[in-house]
Amino acid sequence: MQIQPDILENNPRSMAKQGVASMLAVALVLVSLAAFHTECSAHRAANPDGHTKGVHSIGVCNGVIGNNLPAPSDVVKLYKSKGINAMRIYAPESNVLKALSGTGIGLLMDVGNGALPGLANDPSAAAAWVKANVQPYPGVSFRYIAVGNEVMDSDGQKTILPAMKNLQGALAAAGLGGRVKVSTSVRFDVVTDTFPPSNGVFADLDYMGPILDFLVSTGAPLLVNVYPYFAYKGDPQNIKLNYATFAPGITVNDDGNGLTYTNLFDAMVDSIYAALEDAETPGVKVVVSESGWPSAGGFGATAQNAQAYNQGLIKHVGGGTPKRPGPLETYMFAMFNENQKTGDPTENHFGLFNPDKSPAYSISF
């Protein structure tokens, strides 16, 4: 599979900083659970028109930063053989789109961060993008277009909403506006004050508010990357491994909403819902656009922990969170270990499968 330049910059696990500060409050509280009850820091699935029935809660991100990965046709066969009904890709890839055609596998497709300025500045560029990357593939079950992935610089953030509007207009003009939803994928730390979850608010409402208003107007969900692994890695003395990996043994109460939490993932997601309520956009749904745990390469990155978290996630999201019961559409990161990713060594070990398609550890869907 050809590696596009955009993918190299748009598919990072730059999440080491994600939510760690906001999770510290959770960590401190967990230390004292034996002494007293405490409050925790830390949806429903957003299904587009035409996909309300039969949408599985779990999809898997198909990262391609490697030189030994299977051909797109083989990748799609593996998704089908495992019963994985949704995929995320980080830029349009014609061979992948061709392989997906007619399969019914739902698709979350990123535009690539490098495309944002052009899409934001020129509606005709958005129309050309839709014509090149969506319209030629009527057999692909497009669910969402992600306009930006974890865009953190202020200049880049300024391009997101104009690009979203232009793409929405282009999809509508192509007769696809009701079927394909336009959103953006954000890091978890766009939410702050997540202790307890009921206190969650957006850190920069001037940035997020207009985006949320757009999502309200179109019925699209907010895409959020949620990684309990990085919170645990940031403070393992206080954030308990059991709580981070869906294992039993810890119960945390949030007196603000009267709910009880048994895992960090739920607490993090419910803090997003609290932030949406604070922003007066409670109707915006949440899709977890990435979540995973590495199996090697760093602290806490073992096959045992990765299996516990990812298998727990698969079993858990069908029931949603304490605040929002019901299926929570979630995309696991990632399908394969990618040998050309840079940064922390764990970056090469988020895969559920090895490049030869053998399981990285035991996992079932």
Short mmCIF file of N, CA and C in Angstrom, two decimals, residues 124-279:
data_model
loop_
_atom_site.label_atom_id
_atom_site.label_comp_id
_atom_site.label_asym_id
_atom_site.label_seq_id
_atom_site.Cartn_x
_atom_site.Cartn_y
_atom_site.Cartn_z
N SER A 124 -14.46 25.25 -4.44
CA SER A 124 -14.28 24.40 -5.62
C SER A 124 -13.28 23.27 -5.33
N ALA A 125 -12.33 23.53 -4.42
CA ALA A 125 -11.39 22.48 -4.04
C ALA A 125 -12.11 21.38 -3.27
N ALA A 126 -13.07 21.78 -2.45
CA ALA A 126 -13.87 20.79 -1.72
C ALA A 126 -14.71 19.97 -2.68
N ALA A 127 -15.29 20.64 -3.68
CA ALA A 127 -16.08 19.93 -4.68
C ALA A 127 -15.20 18.94 -5.46
N ALA A 128 -13.99 19.36 -5.79
CA ALA A 128 -13.08 18.48 -6.50
C ALA A 128 -12.67 17.29 -5.64
N TRP A 129 -12.49 17.55 -4.34
CA TRP A 129 -12.12 16.46 -3.41
C TRP A 129 -13.22 15.41 -3.34
N VAL A 130 -14.46 15.86 -3.22
CA VAL A 130 -15.59 14.93 -3.18
C VAL A 130 -15.71 14.18 -4.50
N LYS A 131 -15.52 14.88 -5.60
CA LYS A 131 -15.61 14.25 -6.92
C LYS A 131 -14.53 13.18 -7.10
N ALA A 132 -13.35 13.41 -6.52
CA ALA A 132 -12.23 12.48 -6.70
C ALA A 132 -12.26 11.32 -5.71
N ASN A 133 -12.76 11.58 -4.49
CA ASN A 133 -12.55 10.62 -3.41
C ASN A 133 -13.82 9.98 -2.85
N VAL A 134 -14.99 10.49 -3.22
CA VAL A 134 -16.23 9.93 -2.71
C VAL A 134 -17.13 9.46 -3.85
N GLN A 135 -17.42 10.34 -4.79
CA GLN A 135 -18.37 10.02 -5.86
C GLN A 135 -17.97 8.81 -6.72
N PRO A 136 -16.67 8.56 -6.95
CA PRO A 136 -16.33 7.40 -7.78
C PRO A 136 -16.57 6.05 -7.09
N TYR A 137 -16.96 6.08 -5.82
CA TYR A 137 -17.06 4.84 -5.05
C TYR A 137 -18.45 4.69 -4.45
N PRO A 138 -19.47 4.54 -5.28
CA PRO A 138 -20.84 4.43 -4.77
C PRO A 138 -21.06 3.16 -3.95
N GLY A 139 -20.19 2.17 -4.10
CA GLY A 139 -20.34 0.95 -3.34
C GLY A 139 -19.71 0.98 -1.97
N VAL A 140 -19.06 2.09 -1.61
CA VAL A 140 -18.43 2.22 -0.30
C VAL A 140 -19.42 2.84 0.69
N SER A 141 -19.48 2.27 1.86
CA SER A 141 -20.42 2.75 2.89
C SER A 141 -19.76 3.84 3.73
N PHE A 142 -19.62 5.03 3.11
CA PHE A 142 -19.04 6.15 3.83
C PHE A 142 -19.95 6.54 4.99
N ARG A 143 -19.38 6.67 6.18
CA ARG A 143 -20.12 7.18 7.33
C ARG A 143 -19.73 8.62 7.66
N TYR A 144 -18.43 8.84 7.82
CA TYR A 144 -17.94 10.14 8.26
C TYR A 144 -16.73 10.56 7.46
N ILE A 145 -16.61 11.87 7.24
CA ILE A 145 -15.39 12.48 6.75
C ILE A 145 -14.79 13.28 7.90
N ALA A 146 -13.57 12.93 8.30
CA ALA A 146 -12.89 13.63 9.39
C ALA A 146 -12.04 14.74 8.81
N VAL A 147 -12.41 15.97 9.13
CA VAL A 147 -11.69 17.14 8.64
C VAL A 147 -10.69 17.55 9.71
N GLY A 148 -9.51 16.98 9.63
CA GLY A 148 -8.48 17.23 10.64
C GLY A 148 -8.45 16.14 11.69
N ASN A 149 -7.23 15.73 12.05
CA ASN A 149 -7.01 14.76 13.11
C ASN A 149 -6.02 15.34 14.12
N GLU A 150 -6.52 15.62 15.32
CA GLU A 150 -5.68 16.15 16.40
C GLU A 150 -4.92 17.41 15.97
N VAL A 151 -5.60 18.32 15.34
CA VAL A 151 -4.96 19.58 14.93
C VAL A 151 -4.84 20.47 16.17
N MET A 152 -3.61 20.80 16.55
CA MET A 152 -3.39 21.52 17.80
C MET A 152 -2.90 22.96 17.60
N ASP A 153 -2.29 23.27 16.46
CA ASP A 153 -1.79 24.63 16.27
C ASP A 153 -2.94 25.56 15.89
N SER A 154 -2.87 26.78 16.35
CA SER A 154 -3.98 27.72 16.18
C SER A 154 -4.26 28.02 14.72
N ASP A 155 -3.22 28.12 13.89
CA ASP A 155 -3.44 28.39 12.47
C ASP A 155 -4.18 27.23 11.81
N GLY A 156 -3.77 26.01 12.15
CA GLY A 156 -4.46 24.86 11.60
C GLY A 156 -5.90 24.77 12.06
N GLN A 157 -6.13 25.08 13.33
CA GLN A 157 -7.49 25.01 13.86
C GLN A 157 -8.42 25.99 13.15
N LYS A 158 -7.88 27.12 12.72
CA LYS A 158 -8.71 28.11 12.04
C LYS A 158 -9.23 27.60 10.69
N THR A 159 -8.56 26.60 10.13
CA THR A 159 -8.99 26.08 8.83
C THR A 159 -10.07 25.01 8.94
N ILE A 160 -10.26 24.46 10.14
CA ILE A 160 -11.11 23.27 10.27
C ILE A 160 -12.56 23.58 9.93
N LEU A 161 -13.15 24.57 10.57
CA LEU A 161 -14.57 24.84 10.34
C LEU A 161 -14.86 25.27 8.91
N PRO A 162 -14.08 26.20 8.32
CA PRO A 162 -14.34 26.52 6.90
C PRO A 162 -14.24 25.30 5.99
N ALA A 163 -13.26 24.43 6.26
CA ALA A 163 -13.13 23.22 5.44
C ALA A 163 -14.32 22.30 5.65
N MET A 164 -14.81 22.18 6.87
CA MET A 164 -15.98 21.36 7.15
C MET A 164 -17.19 21.89 6.39
N LYS A 165 -17.38 23.19 6.42
CA LYS A 165 -18.53 23.79 5.73
C LYS A 165 -18.44 23.59 4.22
N ASN A 166 -17.25 23.77 3.67
CA ASN A 166 -17.10 23.60 2.22
C ASN A 166 -17.32 22.15 1.81
N LEU A 167 -16.83 21.21 2.61
CA LEU A 167 -17.05 19.80 2.29
C LEU A 167 -18.51 19.41 2.46
N GLN A 168 -19.15 19.95 3.47
CA GLN A 168 -20.58 19.68 3.65
C GLN A 168 -21.37 20.18 2.44
N GLY A 169 -21.03 21.37 1.98
CA GLY A 169 -21.69 21.91 0.80
C GLY A 169 -21.44 21.07 -0.43
N ALA A 170 -20.20 20.59 -0.59
CA ALA A 170 -19.86 19.77 -1.75
C ALA A 170 -20.59 18.43 -1.71
N LEU A 171 -20.68 17.83 -0.53
CA LEU A 171 -21.41 16.56 -0.40
C LEU A 171 -22.89 16.76 -0.69
N ALA A 172 -23.46 17.87 -0.19
CA ALA A 172 -24.87 18.16 -0.45
C ALA A 172 -25.12 18.35 -1.94
N ALA A 173 -24.22 19.06 -2.60
CA ALA A 173 -24.37 19.29 -4.03
C ALA A 173 -24.29 17.99 -4.83
N ALA A 174 -23.56 17.02 -4.27
CA ALA A 174 -23.42 15.72 -4.93
C ALA A 174 -24.53 14.75 -4.54
N GLY A 175 -25.47 15.23 -3.73
CA GLY A 175 -26.57 14.38 -3.30
C GLY A 175 -26.23 13.44 -2.18
N LEU A 176 -25.15 13.73 -1.44
CA LEU A 176 -24.67 12.85 -0.38
C LEU A 176 -24.75 13.49 1.00
N GLY A 177 -25.32 14.67 1.08
CA GLY A 177 -25.31 15.41 2.34
C GLY A 177 -26.00 14.72 3.48
N GLY A 178 -27.04 13.95 3.22
CA GLY A 178 -27.75 13.27 4.30
C GLY A 178 -27.14 11.97 4.70
N ARG A 179 -26.27 11.40 3.86
CA ARG A 179 -25.71 10.09 4.13
C ARG A 179 -24.33 10.14 4.74
N VAL A 180 -23.51 11.09 4.34
CA VAL A 180 -22.13 11.16 4.81
C VAL A 180 -22.00 12.38 5.72
N LYS A 181 -21.58 12.15 6.96
CA LYS A 181 -21.47 13.23 7.94
C LYS A 181 -20.05 13.78 7.97
N VAL A 182 -19.95 15.08 8.13
CA VAL A 182 -18.66 15.77 8.19
C VAL A 182 -18.38 16.17 9.63
N SER A 183 -17.20 15.80 10.13
CA SER A 183 -16.83 16.16 11.49
C SER A 183 -15.33 16.40 11.54
N THR A 184 -14.78 16.46 12.75
CA THR A 184 -13.34 16.55 12.96
C THR A 184 -12.98 15.65 14.12
N SER A 185 -11.76 15.13 14.11
CA SER A 185 -11.30 14.22 15.16
C SER A 185 -10.35 14.97 16.10
N VAL A 186 -10.73 15.03 17.37
CA VAL A 186 -9.98 15.84 18.33
C VAL A 186 -9.33 14.97 19.40
N ARG A 187 -8.29 15.49 20.01
CA ARG A 187 -7.67 14.84 21.15
C ARG A 187 -8.58 14.97 22.37
N PHE A 188 -8.44 14.03 23.28
CA PHE A 188 -9.27 14.06 24.48
C PHE A 188 -9.05 15.34 25.28
N ASP A 189 -7.84 15.88 25.23
CA ASP A 189 -7.57 17.03 26.09
C ASP A 189 -8.16 18.34 25.58
N VAL A 190 -9.05 18.29 24.57
CA VAL A 190 -9.87 19.47 24.32
C VAL A 190 -10.84 19.69 25.48
N VAL A 191 -11.01 18.64 26.31
CA VAL A 191 -11.84 18.73 27.51
C VAL A 191 -10.93 18.87 28.72
N THR A 192 -11.32 19.72 29.66
CA THR A 192 -10.54 19.92 30.87
C THR A 192 -11.46 19.84 32.08
N ASP A 193 -10.88 19.94 33.27
CA ASP A 193 -11.64 19.85 34.52
C ASP A 193 -12.47 18.57 34.54
N THR A 194 -11.82 17.45 34.24
CA THR A 194 -12.54 16.19 34.12
C THR A 194 -12.63 15.44 35.44
N PHE A 195 -12.34 16.11 36.54
CA PHE A 195 -12.52 15.52 37.86
C PHE A 195 -13.60 16.29 38.62
N PRO A 196 -14.73 15.63 38.92
CA PRO A 196 -15.17 14.33 38.40
C PRO A 196 -15.69 14.48 36.97
N PRO A 197 -16.10 13.38 36.32
CA PRO A 197 -16.56 13.49 34.93
C PRO A 197 -17.66 14.53 34.75
N SER A 198 -18.50 14.69 35.74
CA SER A 198 -19.61 15.64 35.62
C SER A 198 -19.15 17.09 35.55
N ASN A 199 -17.86 17.34 35.84
CA ASN A 199 -17.32 18.70 35.79
C ASN A 199 -16.69 19.04 34.45
N GLY A 200 -16.66 18.11 33.51
CA GLY A 200 -15.96 18.32 32.25
C GLY A 200 -16.44 19.53 31.48
N VAL A 201 -15.49 20.32 30.96
CA VAL A 201 -15.79 21.48 30.13
C VAL A 201 -14.75 21.54 29.01
N PHE A 202 -15.09 22.21 27.92
CA PHE A 202 -14.12 22.39 26.85
C PHE A 202 -13.10 23.45 27.25
N ALA A 203 -11.83 23.15 27.00
CA ALA A 203 -10.76 24.05 27.39
C ALA A 203 -10.81 25.37 26.61
N ASP A 204 -11.23 25.32 25.37
CA ASP A 204 -11.29 26.52 24.52
C ASP A 204 -12.61 26.51 23.77
N LEU A 205 -13.62 27.09 24.38
CA LEU A 205 -14.94 27.09 23.78
C LEU A 205 -15.02 28.04 22.59
N ASP A 206 -14.12 29.04 22.53
CA ASP A 206 -14.08 29.90 21.35
C ASP A 206 -13.73 29.09 20.11
N TYR A 207 -12.87 28.08 20.28
CA TYR A 207 -12.51 27.19 19.18
C TYR A 207 -13.57 26.13 18.95
N MET A 208 -13.99 25.45 20.03
CA MET A 208 -14.88 24.31 19.88
C MET A 208 -16.34 24.72 19.67
N GLY A 209 -16.76 25.86 20.22
CA GLY A 209 -18.17 26.24 20.15
C GLY A 209 -18.73 26.30 18.74
N PRO A 210 -18.09 27.02 17.82
CA PRO A 210 -18.61 27.07 16.44
C PRO A 210 -18.62 25.70 15.76
N ILE A 211 -17.63 24.86 16.06
CA ILE A 211 -17.62 23.51 15.50
C ILE A 211 -18.82 22.72 16.02
N LEU A 212 -19.10 22.84 17.31
CA LEU A 212 -20.24 22.14 17.89
C LEU A 212 -21.56 22.64 17.29
N ASP A 213 -21.65 23.94 17.07
CA ASP A 213 -22.86 24.48 16.45
C ASP A 213 -23.06 23.89 15.05
N PHE A 214 -21.95 23.74 14.32
CA PHE A 214 -22.04 23.12 12.99
C PHE A 214 -22.52 21.69 13.10
N LEU A 215 -21.99 20.93 14.07
CA LEU A 215 -22.41 19.54 14.24
C LEU A 215 -23.88 19.45 14.60
N VAL A 216 -24.35 20.39 15.42
CA VAL A 216 -25.78 20.42 15.75
C VAL A 216 -26.61 20.62 14.49
N SER A 217 -26.16 21.52 13.63
CA SER A 217 -26.94 21.86 12.44
C SER A 217 -27.00 20.72 11.43
N THR A 218 -25.99 19.84 11.44
CA THR A 218 -25.93 18.76 10.45
C THR A 218 -26.27 17.39 11.02
N GLY A 219 -26.31 17.28 12.34
CA GLY A 219 -26.56 15.98 12.97
C GLY A 219 -25.36 15.07 13.00
N ALA A 220 -24.18 15.63 12.78
CA ALA A 220 -22.95 14.82 12.80
C ALA A 220 -22.43 14.69 14.23
N PRO A 221 -21.71 13.61 14.52
CA PRO A 221 -21.13 13.44 15.85
C PRO A 221 -19.80 14.15 15.98
N LEU A 222 -19.34 14.31 17.21
CA LEU A 222 -17.98 14.76 17.49
C LEU A 222 -17.10 13.51 17.57
N LEU A 223 -16.00 13.50 16.83
CA LEU A 223 -15.05 12.40 16.85
C LEU A 223 -13.95 12.71 17.87
N VAL A 224 -13.72 11.79 18.80
CA VAL A 224 -12.74 12.04 19.87
C VAL A 224 -11.83 10.82 20.01
N ASN A 225 -10.51 11.06 20.09
CA ASN A 225 -9.54 10.01 20.34
C ASN A 225 -9.35 9.88 21.85
N VAL A 226 -9.61 8.70 22.40
CA VAL A 226 -9.64 8.48 23.85
C VAL A 226 -8.68 7.35 24.20
N TYR A 227 -7.62 7.66 24.97
CA TYR A 227 -6.58 6.70 25.30
C TYR A 227 -6.32 6.63 26.81
N PRO A 228 -6.98 5.73 27.53
CA PRO A 228 -6.62 5.53 28.93
C PRO A 228 -5.16 5.11 29.13
N TYR A 229 -4.56 4.48 28.12
CA TYR A 229 -3.16 4.05 28.25
C TYR A 229 -2.24 5.19 28.62
N PHE A 230 -2.40 6.34 27.97
CA PHE A 230 -1.47 7.44 28.21
C PHE A 230 -1.67 8.08 29.57
N ALA A 231 -2.90 8.08 30.06
CA ALA A 231 -3.14 8.55 31.42
C ALA A 231 -2.46 7.62 32.42
N TYR A 232 -2.60 6.32 32.21
CA TYR A 232 -1.95 5.35 33.09
C TYR A 232 -0.43 5.49 33.01
N LYS A 233 0.11 5.60 31.83
CA LYS A 233 1.55 5.74 31.65
C LYS A 233 2.07 7.00 32.34
N GLY A 234 1.27 8.05 32.35
CA GLY A 234 1.70 9.31 32.95
C GLY A 234 1.74 9.28 34.46
N ASP A 235 0.96 8.42 35.10
CA ASP A 235 0.96 8.38 36.57
C ASP A 235 0.55 6.99 37.06
N PRO A 236 1.40 6.00 36.83
CA PRO A 236 1.02 4.63 37.18
C PRO A 236 0.93 4.37 38.68
N GLN A 237 1.56 5.21 39.49
CA GLN A 237 1.47 4.99 40.93
C GLN A 237 0.07 5.25 41.45
N ASN A 238 -0.65 6.13 40.80
CA ASN A 238 -1.97 6.52 41.29
C ASN A 238 -3.12 6.04 40.41
N ILE A 239 -2.89 5.94 39.13
CA ILE A 239 -3.93 5.40 38.25
C ILE A 239 -3.71 3.89 38.18
N LYS A 240 -4.64 3.15 38.67
CA LYS A 240 -4.49 1.72 38.81
C LYS A 240 -4.67 1.01 37.47
N LEU A 241 -3.84 0.00 37.23
CA LEU A 241 -3.88 -0.74 35.97
C LEU A 241 -5.25 -1.40 35.77
N ASN A 242 -5.82 -1.94 36.82
CA ASN A 242 -7.14 -2.56 36.69
C ASN A 242 -8.18 -1.58 36.17
N TYR A 243 -8.14 -0.36 36.71
CA TYR A 243 -9.11 0.66 36.33
C TYR A 243 -8.91 1.08 34.87
N ALA A 244 -7.66 1.05 34.41
CA ALA A 244 -7.34 1.48 33.05
C ALA A 244 -7.62 0.39 32.02
N THR A 245 -7.72 -0.88 32.43
CA THR A 245 -7.82 -1.99 31.47
C THR A 245 -9.10 -2.80 31.62
N PHE A 246 -10.14 -2.21 32.21
CA PHE A 246 -11.44 -2.86 32.34
C PHE A 246 -11.43 -4.06 33.28
N ALA A 247 -10.36 -4.21 34.08
CA ALA A 247 -10.32 -5.32 35.03
C ALA A 247 -11.12 -4.93 36.27
N PRO A 248 -11.69 -5.89 36.98
CA PRO A 248 -12.48 -5.57 38.17
C PRO A 248 -11.60 -5.16 39.34
N GLY A 249 -12.23 -4.56 40.33
CA GLY A 249 -11.52 -4.27 41.57
C GLY A 249 -11.60 -2.84 42.04
N ILE A 250 -12.02 -1.90 41.20
CA ILE A 250 -12.07 -0.50 41.60
C ILE A 250 -13.43 0.08 41.24
N THR A 251 -14.04 0.75 42.19
CA THR A 251 -15.31 1.43 41.97
C THR A 251 -15.16 2.87 42.41
N VAL A 252 -15.55 3.79 41.56
CA VAL A 252 -15.39 5.22 41.83
C VAL A 252 -16.73 5.91 41.64
N ASN A 253 -17.11 6.74 42.59
CA ASN A 253 -18.40 7.41 42.54
C ASN A 253 -18.24 8.88 42.16
N ASP A 254 -19.15 9.37 41.34
CA ASP A 254 -19.20 10.78 40.97
C ASP A 254 -20.45 11.37 41.64
N ASP A 255 -20.24 12.13 42.68
CA ASP A 255 -21.38 12.71 43.40
C ASP A 255 -22.08 13.78 42.57
N GLY A 256 -21.40 14.30 41.54
CA GLY A 256 -22.01 15.33 40.73
C GLY A 256 -23.13 14.82 39.84
N ASN A 257 -22.99 13.58 39.37
CA ASN A 257 -24.05 13.02 38.52
C ASN A 257 -24.68 11.77 39.11
N GLY A 258 -24.18 11.35 40.29
CA GLY A 258 -24.74 10.20 40.97
C GLY A 258 -24.39 8.87 40.33
N LEU A 259 -23.39 8.84 39.45
CA LEU A 259 -23.05 7.63 38.73
C LEU A 259 -21.79 6.97 39.30
N THR A 260 -21.66 5.69 39.04
CA THR A 260 -20.53 4.91 39.52
C THR A 260 -19.71 4.43 38.33
N TYR A 261 -18.39 4.53 38.46
CA TYR A 261 -17.47 4.16 37.39
C TYR A 261 -16.57 3.02 37.82
N THR A 262 -16.40 2.05 36.91
CA THR A 262 -15.51 0.92 37.17
C THR A 262 -14.34 0.87 36.20
N ASN A 263 -14.25 1.84 35.30
CA ASN A 263 -13.13 1.89 34.36
C ASN A 263 -12.91 3.32 33.89
N LEU A 264 -11.67 3.60 33.51
CA LEU A 264 -11.27 4.95 33.14
C LEU A 264 -11.87 5.38 31.80
N PHE A 265 -12.04 4.46 30.88
CA PHE A 265 -12.61 4.79 29.59
C PHE A 265 -13.99 5.44 29.75
N ASP A 266 -14.86 4.84 30.54
CA ASP A 266 -16.19 5.41 30.77
C ASP A 266 -16.10 6.81 31.37
N ALA A 267 -15.21 6.98 32.34
CA ALA A 267 -15.08 8.28 32.99
C ALA A 267 -14.62 9.34 32.00
N MET A 268 -13.69 8.98 31.12
CA MET A 268 -13.21 9.94 30.14
C MET A 268 -14.32 10.32 29.15
N VAL A 269 -15.04 9.33 28.66
CA VAL A 269 -16.09 9.62 27.69
C VAL A 269 -17.21 10.43 28.32
N ASP A 270 -17.58 10.10 29.57
CA ASP A 270 -18.66 10.85 30.21
C ASP A 270 -18.25 12.29 30.52
N SER A 271 -16.95 12.55 30.68
CA SER A 271 -16.53 13.94 30.85
C SER A 271 -16.71 14.72 29.55
N ILE A 272 -16.62 14.03 28.41
CA ILE A 272 -16.91 14.68 27.12
C ILE A 272 -18.38 15.05 27.04
N TYR A 273 -19.25 14.13 27.47
CA TYR A 273 -20.68 14.43 27.47
C TYR A 273 -21.00 15.59 28.40
N ALA A 274 -20.33 15.66 29.53
CA ALA A 274 -20.55 16.78 30.44
C ALA A 274 -20.13 18.10 29.79
N ALA A 275 -19.01 18.07 29.05
CA ALA A 275 -18.55 19.27 28.35
C ALA A 275 -19.54 19.70 27.28
N LEU A 276 -20.14 18.74 26.59
CA LEU A 276 -21.15 19.06 25.58
C LEU A 276 -22.37 19.70 26.22
N GLU A 277 -22.75 19.21 27.39
CA GLU A 277 -23.87 19.83 28.09
C GLU A 277 -23.52 21.24 28.55
N ASP A 278 -22.31 21.42 29.05
CA ASP A 278 -21.88 22.75 29.48
C ASP A 278 -21.86 23.73 28.31
N ALA A 279 -21.54 23.23 27.12
CA ALA A 279 -21.50 24.08 25.92
C ALA A 279 -22.89 24.28 25.31
#
